Coordinates of C-alpha atoms (C1' of nucleotides) in Angstrom, one line a residue:
Chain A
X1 CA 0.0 0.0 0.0
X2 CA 1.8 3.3 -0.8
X3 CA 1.8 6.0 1.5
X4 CA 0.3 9.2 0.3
X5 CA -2.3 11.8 1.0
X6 CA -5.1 10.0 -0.1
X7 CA -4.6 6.7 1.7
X8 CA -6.7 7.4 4.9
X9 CA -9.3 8.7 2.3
X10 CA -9.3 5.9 0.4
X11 CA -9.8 3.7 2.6
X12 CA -12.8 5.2 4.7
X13 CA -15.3 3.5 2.9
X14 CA -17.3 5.1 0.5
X15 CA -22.1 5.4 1.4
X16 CA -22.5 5.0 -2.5
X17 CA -23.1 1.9 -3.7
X18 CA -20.8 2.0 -6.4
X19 CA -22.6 4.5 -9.2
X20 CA -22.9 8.1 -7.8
X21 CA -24.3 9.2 -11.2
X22 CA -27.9 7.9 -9.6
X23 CA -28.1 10.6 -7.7
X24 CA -27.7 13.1 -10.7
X25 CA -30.5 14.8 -12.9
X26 CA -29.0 13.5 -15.3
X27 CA -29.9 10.1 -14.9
X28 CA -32.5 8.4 -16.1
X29 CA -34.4 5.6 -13.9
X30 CA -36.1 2.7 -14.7
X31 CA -39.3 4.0 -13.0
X32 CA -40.0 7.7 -13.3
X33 CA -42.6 7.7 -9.9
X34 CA -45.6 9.9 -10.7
X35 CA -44.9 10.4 -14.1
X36 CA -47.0 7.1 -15.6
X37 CA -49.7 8.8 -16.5
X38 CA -48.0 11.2 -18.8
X39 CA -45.1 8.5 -20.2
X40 CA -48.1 7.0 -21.3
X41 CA -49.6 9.3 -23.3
X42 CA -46.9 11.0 -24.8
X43 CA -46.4 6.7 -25.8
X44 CA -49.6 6.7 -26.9
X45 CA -48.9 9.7 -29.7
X46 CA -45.4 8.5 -30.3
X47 CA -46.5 4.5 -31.4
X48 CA -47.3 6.2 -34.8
X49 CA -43.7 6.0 -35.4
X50 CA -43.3 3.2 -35.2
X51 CA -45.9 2.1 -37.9
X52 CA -43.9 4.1 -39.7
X53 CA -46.0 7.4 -39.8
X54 CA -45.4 10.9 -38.6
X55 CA -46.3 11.4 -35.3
X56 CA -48.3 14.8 -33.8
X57 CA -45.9 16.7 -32.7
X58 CA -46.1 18.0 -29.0
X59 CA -45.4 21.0 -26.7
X60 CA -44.1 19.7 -23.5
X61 CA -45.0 22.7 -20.7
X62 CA -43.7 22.4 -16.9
X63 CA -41.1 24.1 -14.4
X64 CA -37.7 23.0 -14.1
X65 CA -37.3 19.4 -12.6
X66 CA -40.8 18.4 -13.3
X67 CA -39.9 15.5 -15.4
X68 CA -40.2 16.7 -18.9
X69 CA -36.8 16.0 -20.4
X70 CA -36.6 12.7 -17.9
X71 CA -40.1 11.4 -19.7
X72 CA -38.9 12.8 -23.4
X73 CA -35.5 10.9 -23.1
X74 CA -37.0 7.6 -21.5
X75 CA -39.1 7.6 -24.6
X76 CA -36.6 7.6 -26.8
X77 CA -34.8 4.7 -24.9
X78 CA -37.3 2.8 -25.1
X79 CA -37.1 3.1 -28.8
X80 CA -33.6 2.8 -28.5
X81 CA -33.7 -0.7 -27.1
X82 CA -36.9 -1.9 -29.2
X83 CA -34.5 -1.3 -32.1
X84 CA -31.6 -3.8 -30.3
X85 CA -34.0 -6.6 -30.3
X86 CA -35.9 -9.0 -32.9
X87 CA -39.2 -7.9 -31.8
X88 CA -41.4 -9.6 -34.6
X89 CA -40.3 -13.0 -33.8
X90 CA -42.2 -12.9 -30.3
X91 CA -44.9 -10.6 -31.2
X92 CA -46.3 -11.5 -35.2
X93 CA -47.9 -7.3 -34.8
X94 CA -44.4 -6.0 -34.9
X95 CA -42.7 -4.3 -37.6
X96 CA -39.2 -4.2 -37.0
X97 CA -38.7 -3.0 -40.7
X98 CA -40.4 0.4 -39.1
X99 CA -38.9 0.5 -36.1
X100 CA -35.3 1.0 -37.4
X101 CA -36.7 3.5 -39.4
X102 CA -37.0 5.6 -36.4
X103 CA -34.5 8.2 -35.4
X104 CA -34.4 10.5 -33.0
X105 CA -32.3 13.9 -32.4
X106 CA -32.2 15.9 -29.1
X107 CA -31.3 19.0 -28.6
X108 CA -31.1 21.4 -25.9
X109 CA -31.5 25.1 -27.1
X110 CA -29.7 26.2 -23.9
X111 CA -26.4 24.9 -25.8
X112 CA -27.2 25.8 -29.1
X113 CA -29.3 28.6 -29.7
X114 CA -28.7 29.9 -32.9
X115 CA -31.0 29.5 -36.3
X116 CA -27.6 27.7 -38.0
X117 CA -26.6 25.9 -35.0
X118 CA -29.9 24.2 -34.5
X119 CA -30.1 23.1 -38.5
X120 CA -26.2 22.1 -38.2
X121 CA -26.9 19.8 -35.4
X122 CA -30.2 18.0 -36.9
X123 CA -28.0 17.7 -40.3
X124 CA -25.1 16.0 -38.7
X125 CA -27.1 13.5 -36.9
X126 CA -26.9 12.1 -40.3
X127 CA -23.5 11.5 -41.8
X128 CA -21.5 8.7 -42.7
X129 CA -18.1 10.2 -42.5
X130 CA -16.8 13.0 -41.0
X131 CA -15.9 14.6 -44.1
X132 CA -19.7 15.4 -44.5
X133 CA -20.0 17.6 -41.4
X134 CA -21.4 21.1 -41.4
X135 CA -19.0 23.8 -40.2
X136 CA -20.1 25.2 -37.8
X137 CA -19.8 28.6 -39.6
X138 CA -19.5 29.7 -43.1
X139 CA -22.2 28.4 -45.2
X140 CA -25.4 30.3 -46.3
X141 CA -28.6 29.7 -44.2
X142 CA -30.2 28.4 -47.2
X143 CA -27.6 26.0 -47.9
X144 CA -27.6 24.4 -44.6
X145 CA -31.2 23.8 -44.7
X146 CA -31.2 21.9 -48.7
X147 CA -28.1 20.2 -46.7
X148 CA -30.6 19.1 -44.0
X149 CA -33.2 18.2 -45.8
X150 CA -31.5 16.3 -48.1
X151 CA -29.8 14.0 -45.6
X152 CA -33.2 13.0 -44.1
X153 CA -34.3 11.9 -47.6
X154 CA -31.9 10.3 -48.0
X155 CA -33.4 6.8 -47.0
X156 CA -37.3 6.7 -45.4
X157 CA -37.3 7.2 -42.2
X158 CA -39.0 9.4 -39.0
X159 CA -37.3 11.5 -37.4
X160 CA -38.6 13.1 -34.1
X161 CA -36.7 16.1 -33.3
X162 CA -36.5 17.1 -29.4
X163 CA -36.0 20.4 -28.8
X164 CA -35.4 21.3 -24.9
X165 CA -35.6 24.3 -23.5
X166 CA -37.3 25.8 -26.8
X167 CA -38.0 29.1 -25.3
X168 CA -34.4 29.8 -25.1
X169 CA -34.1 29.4 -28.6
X170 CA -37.0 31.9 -29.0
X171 CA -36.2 34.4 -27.0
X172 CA -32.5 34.6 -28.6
X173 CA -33.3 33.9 -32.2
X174 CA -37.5 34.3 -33.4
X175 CA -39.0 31.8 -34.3
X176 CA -37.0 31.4 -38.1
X177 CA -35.9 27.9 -37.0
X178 CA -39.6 26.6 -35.9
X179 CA -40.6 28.1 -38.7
X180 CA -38.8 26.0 -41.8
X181 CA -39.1 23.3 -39.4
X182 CA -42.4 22.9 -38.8
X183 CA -43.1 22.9 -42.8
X184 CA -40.0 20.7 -43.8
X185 CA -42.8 17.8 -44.4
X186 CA -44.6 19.3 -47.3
X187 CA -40.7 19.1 -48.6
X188 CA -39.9 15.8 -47.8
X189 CA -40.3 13.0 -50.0
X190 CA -39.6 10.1 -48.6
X191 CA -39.6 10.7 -44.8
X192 CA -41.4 12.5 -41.7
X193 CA -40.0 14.7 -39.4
X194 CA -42.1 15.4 -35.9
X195 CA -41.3 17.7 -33.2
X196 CA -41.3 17.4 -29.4
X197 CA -40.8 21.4 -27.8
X198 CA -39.8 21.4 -24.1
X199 CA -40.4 24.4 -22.4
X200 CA -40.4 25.9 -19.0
X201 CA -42.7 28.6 -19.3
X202 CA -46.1 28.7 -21.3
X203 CA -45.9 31.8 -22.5
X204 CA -43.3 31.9 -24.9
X205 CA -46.0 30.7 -28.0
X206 CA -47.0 34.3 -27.6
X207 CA -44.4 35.3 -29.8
X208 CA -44.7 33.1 -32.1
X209 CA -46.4 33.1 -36.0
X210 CA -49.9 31.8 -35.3
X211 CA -48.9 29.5 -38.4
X212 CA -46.1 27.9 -36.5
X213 CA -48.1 27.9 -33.3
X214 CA -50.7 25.7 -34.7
X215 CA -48.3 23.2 -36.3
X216 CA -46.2 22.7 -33.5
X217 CA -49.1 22.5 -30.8
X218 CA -51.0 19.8 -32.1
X219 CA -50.6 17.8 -29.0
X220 CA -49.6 19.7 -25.7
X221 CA -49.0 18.6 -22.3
X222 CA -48.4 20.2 -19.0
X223 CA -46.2 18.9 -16.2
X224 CA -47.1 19.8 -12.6
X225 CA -44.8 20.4 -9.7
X226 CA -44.4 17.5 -7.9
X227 CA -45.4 18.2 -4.2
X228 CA -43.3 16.9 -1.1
X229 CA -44.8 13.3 -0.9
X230 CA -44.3 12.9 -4.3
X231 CA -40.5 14.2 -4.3
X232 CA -40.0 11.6 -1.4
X233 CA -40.8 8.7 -3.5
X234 CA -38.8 9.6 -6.4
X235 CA -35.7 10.2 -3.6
X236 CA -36.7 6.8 -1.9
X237 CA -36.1 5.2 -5.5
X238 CA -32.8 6.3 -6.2
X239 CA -32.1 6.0 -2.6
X240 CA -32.6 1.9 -3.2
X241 CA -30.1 2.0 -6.1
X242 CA -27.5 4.1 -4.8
X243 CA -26.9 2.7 -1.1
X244 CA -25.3 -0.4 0.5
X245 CA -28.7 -0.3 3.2
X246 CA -31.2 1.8 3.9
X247 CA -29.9 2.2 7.5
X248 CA -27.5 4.6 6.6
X249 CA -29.7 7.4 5.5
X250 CA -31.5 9.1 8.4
X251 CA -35.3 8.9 8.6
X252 CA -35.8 12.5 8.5
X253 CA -32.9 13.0 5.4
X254 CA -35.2 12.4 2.5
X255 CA -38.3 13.9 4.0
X256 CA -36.1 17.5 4.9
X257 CA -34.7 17.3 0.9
X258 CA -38.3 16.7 -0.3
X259 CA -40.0 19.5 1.8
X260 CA -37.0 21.9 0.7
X261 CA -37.4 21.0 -2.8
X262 CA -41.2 21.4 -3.2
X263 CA -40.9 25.1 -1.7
X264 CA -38.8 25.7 -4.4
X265 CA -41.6 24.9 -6.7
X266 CA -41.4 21.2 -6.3
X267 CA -38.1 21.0 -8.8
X268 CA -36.9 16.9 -8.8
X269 CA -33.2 18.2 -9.9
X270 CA -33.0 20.5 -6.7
X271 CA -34.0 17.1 -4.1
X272 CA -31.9 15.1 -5.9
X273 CA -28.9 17.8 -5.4
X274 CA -29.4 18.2 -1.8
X275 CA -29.2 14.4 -1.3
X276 CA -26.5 13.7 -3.1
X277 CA -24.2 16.8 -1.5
X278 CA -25.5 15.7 1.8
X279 CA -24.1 12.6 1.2
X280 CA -20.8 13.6 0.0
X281 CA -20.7 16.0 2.7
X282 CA -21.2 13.5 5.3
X283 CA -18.5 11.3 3.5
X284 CA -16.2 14.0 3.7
X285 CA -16.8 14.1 7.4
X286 CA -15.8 10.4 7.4
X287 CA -19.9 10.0 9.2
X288 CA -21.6 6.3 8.0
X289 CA -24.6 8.1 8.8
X290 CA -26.3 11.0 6.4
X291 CA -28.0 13.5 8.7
X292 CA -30.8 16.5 8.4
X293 CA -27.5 18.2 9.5
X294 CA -25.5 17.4 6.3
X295 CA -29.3 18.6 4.1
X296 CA -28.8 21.7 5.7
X297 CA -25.0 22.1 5.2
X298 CA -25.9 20.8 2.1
X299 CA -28.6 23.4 0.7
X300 CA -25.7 26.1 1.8
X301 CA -23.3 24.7 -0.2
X302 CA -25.0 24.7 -3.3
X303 CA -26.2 28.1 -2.6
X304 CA -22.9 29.3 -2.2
X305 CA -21.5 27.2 -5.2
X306 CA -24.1 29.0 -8.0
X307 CA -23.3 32.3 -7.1
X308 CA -19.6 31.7 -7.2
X309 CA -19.7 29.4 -10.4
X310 CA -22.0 32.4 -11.9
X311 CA -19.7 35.3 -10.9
X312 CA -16.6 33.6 -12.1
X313 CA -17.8 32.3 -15.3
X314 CA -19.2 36.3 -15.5
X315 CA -17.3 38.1 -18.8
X316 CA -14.6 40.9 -17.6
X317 CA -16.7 44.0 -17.8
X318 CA -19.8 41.8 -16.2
X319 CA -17.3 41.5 -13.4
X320 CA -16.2 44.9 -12.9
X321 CA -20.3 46.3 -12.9
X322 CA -20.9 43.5 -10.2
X323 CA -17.7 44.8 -8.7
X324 CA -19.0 48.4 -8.7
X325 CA -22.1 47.7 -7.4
X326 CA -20.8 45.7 -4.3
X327 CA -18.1 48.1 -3.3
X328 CA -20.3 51.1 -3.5
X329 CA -22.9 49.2 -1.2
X330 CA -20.1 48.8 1.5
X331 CA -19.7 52.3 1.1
X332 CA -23.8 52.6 2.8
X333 CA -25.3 53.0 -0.5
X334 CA -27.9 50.4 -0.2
X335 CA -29.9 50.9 -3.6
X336 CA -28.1 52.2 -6.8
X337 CA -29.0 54.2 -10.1
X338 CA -27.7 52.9 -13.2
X339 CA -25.5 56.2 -13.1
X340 CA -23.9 55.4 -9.6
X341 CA -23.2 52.2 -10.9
X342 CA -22.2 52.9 -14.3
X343 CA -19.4 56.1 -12.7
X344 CA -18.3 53.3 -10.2
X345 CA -17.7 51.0 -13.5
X346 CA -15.8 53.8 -15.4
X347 CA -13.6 54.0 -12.1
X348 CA -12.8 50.4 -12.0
X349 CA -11.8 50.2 -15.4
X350 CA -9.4 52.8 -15.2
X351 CA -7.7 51.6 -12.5
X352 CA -7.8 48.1 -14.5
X353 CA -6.8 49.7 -17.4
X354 CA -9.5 49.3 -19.4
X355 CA -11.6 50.7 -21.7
X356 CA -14.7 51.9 -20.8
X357 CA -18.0 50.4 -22.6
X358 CA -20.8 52.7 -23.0
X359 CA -23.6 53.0 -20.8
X360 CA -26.0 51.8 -23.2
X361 CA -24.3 48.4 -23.3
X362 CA -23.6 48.5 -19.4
X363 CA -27.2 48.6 -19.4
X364 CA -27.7 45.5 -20.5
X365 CA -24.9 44.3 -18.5
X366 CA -26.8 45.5 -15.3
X367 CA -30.3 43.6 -17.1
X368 CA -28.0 40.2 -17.5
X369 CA -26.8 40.4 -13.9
X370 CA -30.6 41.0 -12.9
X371 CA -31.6 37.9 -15.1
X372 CA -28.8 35.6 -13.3
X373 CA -30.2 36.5 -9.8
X374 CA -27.0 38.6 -9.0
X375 CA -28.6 41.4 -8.2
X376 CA -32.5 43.0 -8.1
X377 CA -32.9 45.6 -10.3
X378 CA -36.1 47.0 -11.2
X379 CA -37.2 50.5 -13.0
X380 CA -38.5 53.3 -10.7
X381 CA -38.9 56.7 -11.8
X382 CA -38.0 59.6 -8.8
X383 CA -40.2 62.3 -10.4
X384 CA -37.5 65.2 -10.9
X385 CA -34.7 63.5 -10.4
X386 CA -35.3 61.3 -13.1
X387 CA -36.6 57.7 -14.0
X388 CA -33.9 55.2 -13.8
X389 CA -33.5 51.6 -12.1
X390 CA -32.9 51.2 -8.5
X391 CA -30.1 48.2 -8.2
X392 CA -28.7 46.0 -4.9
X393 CA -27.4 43.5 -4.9
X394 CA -28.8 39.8 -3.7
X395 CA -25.9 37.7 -2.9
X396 CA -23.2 38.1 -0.2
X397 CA -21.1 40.6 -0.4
X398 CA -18.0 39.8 0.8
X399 CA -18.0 36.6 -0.8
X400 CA -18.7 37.6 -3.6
X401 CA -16.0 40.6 -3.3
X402 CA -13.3 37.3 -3.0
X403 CA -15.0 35.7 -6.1
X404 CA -14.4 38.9 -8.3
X405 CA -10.8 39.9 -6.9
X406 CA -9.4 36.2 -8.3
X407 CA -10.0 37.6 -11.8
X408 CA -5.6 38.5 -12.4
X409 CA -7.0 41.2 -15.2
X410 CA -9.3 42.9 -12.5
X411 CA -7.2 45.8 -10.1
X412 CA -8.7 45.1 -6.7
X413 CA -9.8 48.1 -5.3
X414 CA -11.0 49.1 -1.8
X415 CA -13.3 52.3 -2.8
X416 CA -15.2 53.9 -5.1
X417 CA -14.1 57.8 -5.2
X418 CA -17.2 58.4 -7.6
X419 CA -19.3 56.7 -5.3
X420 CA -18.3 58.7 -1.9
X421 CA -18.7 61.7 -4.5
X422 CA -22.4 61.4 -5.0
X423 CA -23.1 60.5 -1.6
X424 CA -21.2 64.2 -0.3
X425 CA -23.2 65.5 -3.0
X426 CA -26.3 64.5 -1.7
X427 CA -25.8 65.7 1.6
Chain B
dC1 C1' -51.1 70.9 -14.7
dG2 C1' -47.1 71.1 -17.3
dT3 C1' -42.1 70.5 -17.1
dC4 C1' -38.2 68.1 -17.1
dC5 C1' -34.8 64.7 -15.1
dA6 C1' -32.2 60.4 -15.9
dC7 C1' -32.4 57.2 -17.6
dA8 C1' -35.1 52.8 -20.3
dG9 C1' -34.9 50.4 -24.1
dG10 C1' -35.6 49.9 -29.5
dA11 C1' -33.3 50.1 -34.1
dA12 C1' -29.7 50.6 -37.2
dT13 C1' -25.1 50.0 -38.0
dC14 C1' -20.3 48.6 -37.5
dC15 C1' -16.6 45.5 -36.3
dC16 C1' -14.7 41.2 -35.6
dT17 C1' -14.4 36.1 -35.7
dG18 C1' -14.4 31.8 -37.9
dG19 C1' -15.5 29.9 -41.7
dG20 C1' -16.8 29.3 -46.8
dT21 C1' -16.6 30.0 -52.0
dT22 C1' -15.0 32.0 -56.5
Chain C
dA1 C1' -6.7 37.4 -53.0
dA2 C1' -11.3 39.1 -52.7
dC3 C1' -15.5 38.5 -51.2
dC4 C1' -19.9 36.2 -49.1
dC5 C1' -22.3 34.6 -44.5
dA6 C1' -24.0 34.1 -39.7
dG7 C1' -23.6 35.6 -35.3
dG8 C1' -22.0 38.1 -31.1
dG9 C1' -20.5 42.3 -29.0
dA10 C1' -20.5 47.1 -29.0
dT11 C1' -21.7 51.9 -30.4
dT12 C1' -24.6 55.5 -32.0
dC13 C1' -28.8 57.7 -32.2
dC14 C1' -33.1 57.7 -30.9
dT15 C1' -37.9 58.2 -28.8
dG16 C1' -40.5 57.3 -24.6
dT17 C1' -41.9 58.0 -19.8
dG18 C1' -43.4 58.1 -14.2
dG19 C1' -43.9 61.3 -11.2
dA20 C1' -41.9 65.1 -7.8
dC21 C1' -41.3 69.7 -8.3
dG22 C1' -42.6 74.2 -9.3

DNA sequence: CGTCCACAGGAATCCCTGGGTT
DNA sequence: AACCCAGGGATTCCTGTGGACG
């Protein structure tokens, strides 16, 4: 056995049963608890693929970790393994000839947002060498598309296209991608192309061309929040799968990561994250028991760890707005104008050596920031003295101070001059 | 009741990047 | 080499506006 800082760690023995990845979102179960009813029906409009006809295509409606990708993608495993086996053998009904003509493409519009990256990524889904790829840049809209559409013809075949987190892709590009999608089929030959749009919030059809609205909502379905009871089931699954006994999770552990999950709108992804930081938390603290005390640690943690991932990952000049609006609250100015902040900004950058962006664009920095949760910042008009937006920030300061000053092109600073300006001024 | 502040936020335009085609 | 194409960031110019003050 060699000697080394990670001996005494590796050989406390680990609560997971082996695979960790159970207790991630990502994963999909066998059983998806509470969700029957809808797997079901969304089975009962998909089928038509596999007699070798187009399907409806659907709208899939719901908050986040409500189930909607984690139905979608079972579906299409499902598929999957249908295809791995000699089906009509043991059942005379089935058509395996259709069933491989099946094919399905996911995408999540969170990644790939654009009109041309969308159409790139359905076209090379089918290739057969890598010579045949689409750049990812370069070629003509229109070129893409004949590329696209080509490819699908080439041999019959239906091909359901998931697209997740669809109002993503609205709200960045229109609806030009929906659009020449939804009519591909009156310029298909040979196959059928049916869509599946996941979306978190139901308004986004709004915006839409009532001509695309129609064609794409032909079905629609809308998830629920799962409530507390419900979240504990789904936990009490996994739990089976993921632990040597049952004896090592506390009672109380999966009950306190359902009720704190269903007040955040009953999001699955969120219990699922508390559980499985709990548990690596109570690992870490070499415990063979997983306590409400770990949850609790737990639902800090994570707390903590977005707002750091989201400041760091923040562009330079996002930094340095964030930056200006934290230091200038230490200096007692509780809620900022845009004009407070954007001087404080102008400040920083000099002293970074930067150039100053304009405060139109700092603007939109300030709407970004408001968008991630960084900060609340809402219009308010004070009569005379003009109509602008009242800023503070929502996340702790100091920390968040830290987070910013590890950025080597940022100058850390302790004050804003511009800031203990305008607050002389108004005295 | 009108003025007028300090911006909000839309639209057009430009620049740049990473790629293609002629 | 010269030029087309999509998309992102940024600038420029712009019109719009809630409400305290006079």
């Amino acid at each position: 056995m060699i000697e080394s800082i990670f001996s005494s760690h590796i050989q406390s023995k680990s609560i997971f049963k082996g695979d960790r990845d159970i207790l991630r979102p990502s994963y999909i179960p066998e059983e998806l608890p509470h969700r029957e009813e809808y797997i079901d029906s969304l089975a009962s409009i998909m089928v038509t693929a596999l007699r070798g006809d187009r399907p409806s295509n659907v709208l899939i409606f719901g908050k986040t970790g409500t189930g909607k990708t984690a139905v979608v993608r079972y579906l299409e495993r499902e598929v999957e393994r249908l295809k791995k086996e000699n089906n009509s053998e043991l059942d005379p009904n089935f058509d395996d000839y259709n069933v491989h003509r099946v094919e399905y493409v996911y995408i999540n519009c969170e990644v790939v947002d654009t009109h041309y990256g969308v159409m790139k990524n359905i076209g090379n889904k089918f290739i057969h060498n890598w010579s045949e790829q689409i750049p990812f840049t370069g070629w003509p809209m229109e070129k893409v598309y004949d590329a696209l559409k080509e490819r699908i013809d080439e041999e019959p075949r239906v091909v359901v296209i998931i697209l997740d987190e669809l109002d993503k892709l609205i709200s960045k590009s229109g609806d030009a991608v929906l659009y020449h999608l939804s009519k591909i089929n009156s310029e298909l030959k040979q196959s059928k192309v049916s869509l599946i749009g996941i979306s978190n919030s139901l308004k986004f059809t709004e915006f839409l061309d009532p001509r695309v609205k129609s064609r794409l909502g032909e079905e629609k379905m809308i998830f629920p929040p799962y409530n507390a009871d419900q979240l504990k089931d789904i936990l009490g699954e996994r739990v089976k799968r993921a632990f040597e006994s049952d004896t090592i999770m506390d009672e109380d552990v999966i009950s306190l990561c359902s009720a704190l999950a269903a007040q955040e709108h009953g999001d699955a992804r969120r219990a699922l994250d508390l559980l499985r930081i709990s548990t690596e938390i109570a690992e870490r603290e070499r415990k063979s028991q997983v306590t409400t005390n770990h949850v609790y640690k737990a639902k800090n943690k994570i707390e903590q760890d977005c707002v750091r991932e989201a400041v760091m990952t923040l562009p330079t000049h996002s930094k340095l707005v964030m930056y200006s609006i934290l230091l200038s609250s230490k200096n007692g100015n509780e809620k900022l104008t845009t004009g407070e902040v954007y001087a404080g900004y102008e400040e920083l950058c000099g002293k970074s050596g930067l150039d100053s962006l304009t405060q139109r664009r700092i603007a939109d920095l300030i709407s970004e920031l408001d968008m991630l949760g960084l900060i609340h910042a809402r219009v308010k008009s004070f009569g005379r003295r003009g109509r602008t937006r009242e800023i503070q920030a929502s996340v702790p300061r100091l920390e968040t101070i830290r987070s910013i000053e590890e950025d080597d092109s940022i100058v850390p600073v302790n004050e804003l001059r511009s800031v203990i300006q305008t607050q002389t001024r108004l005295m």
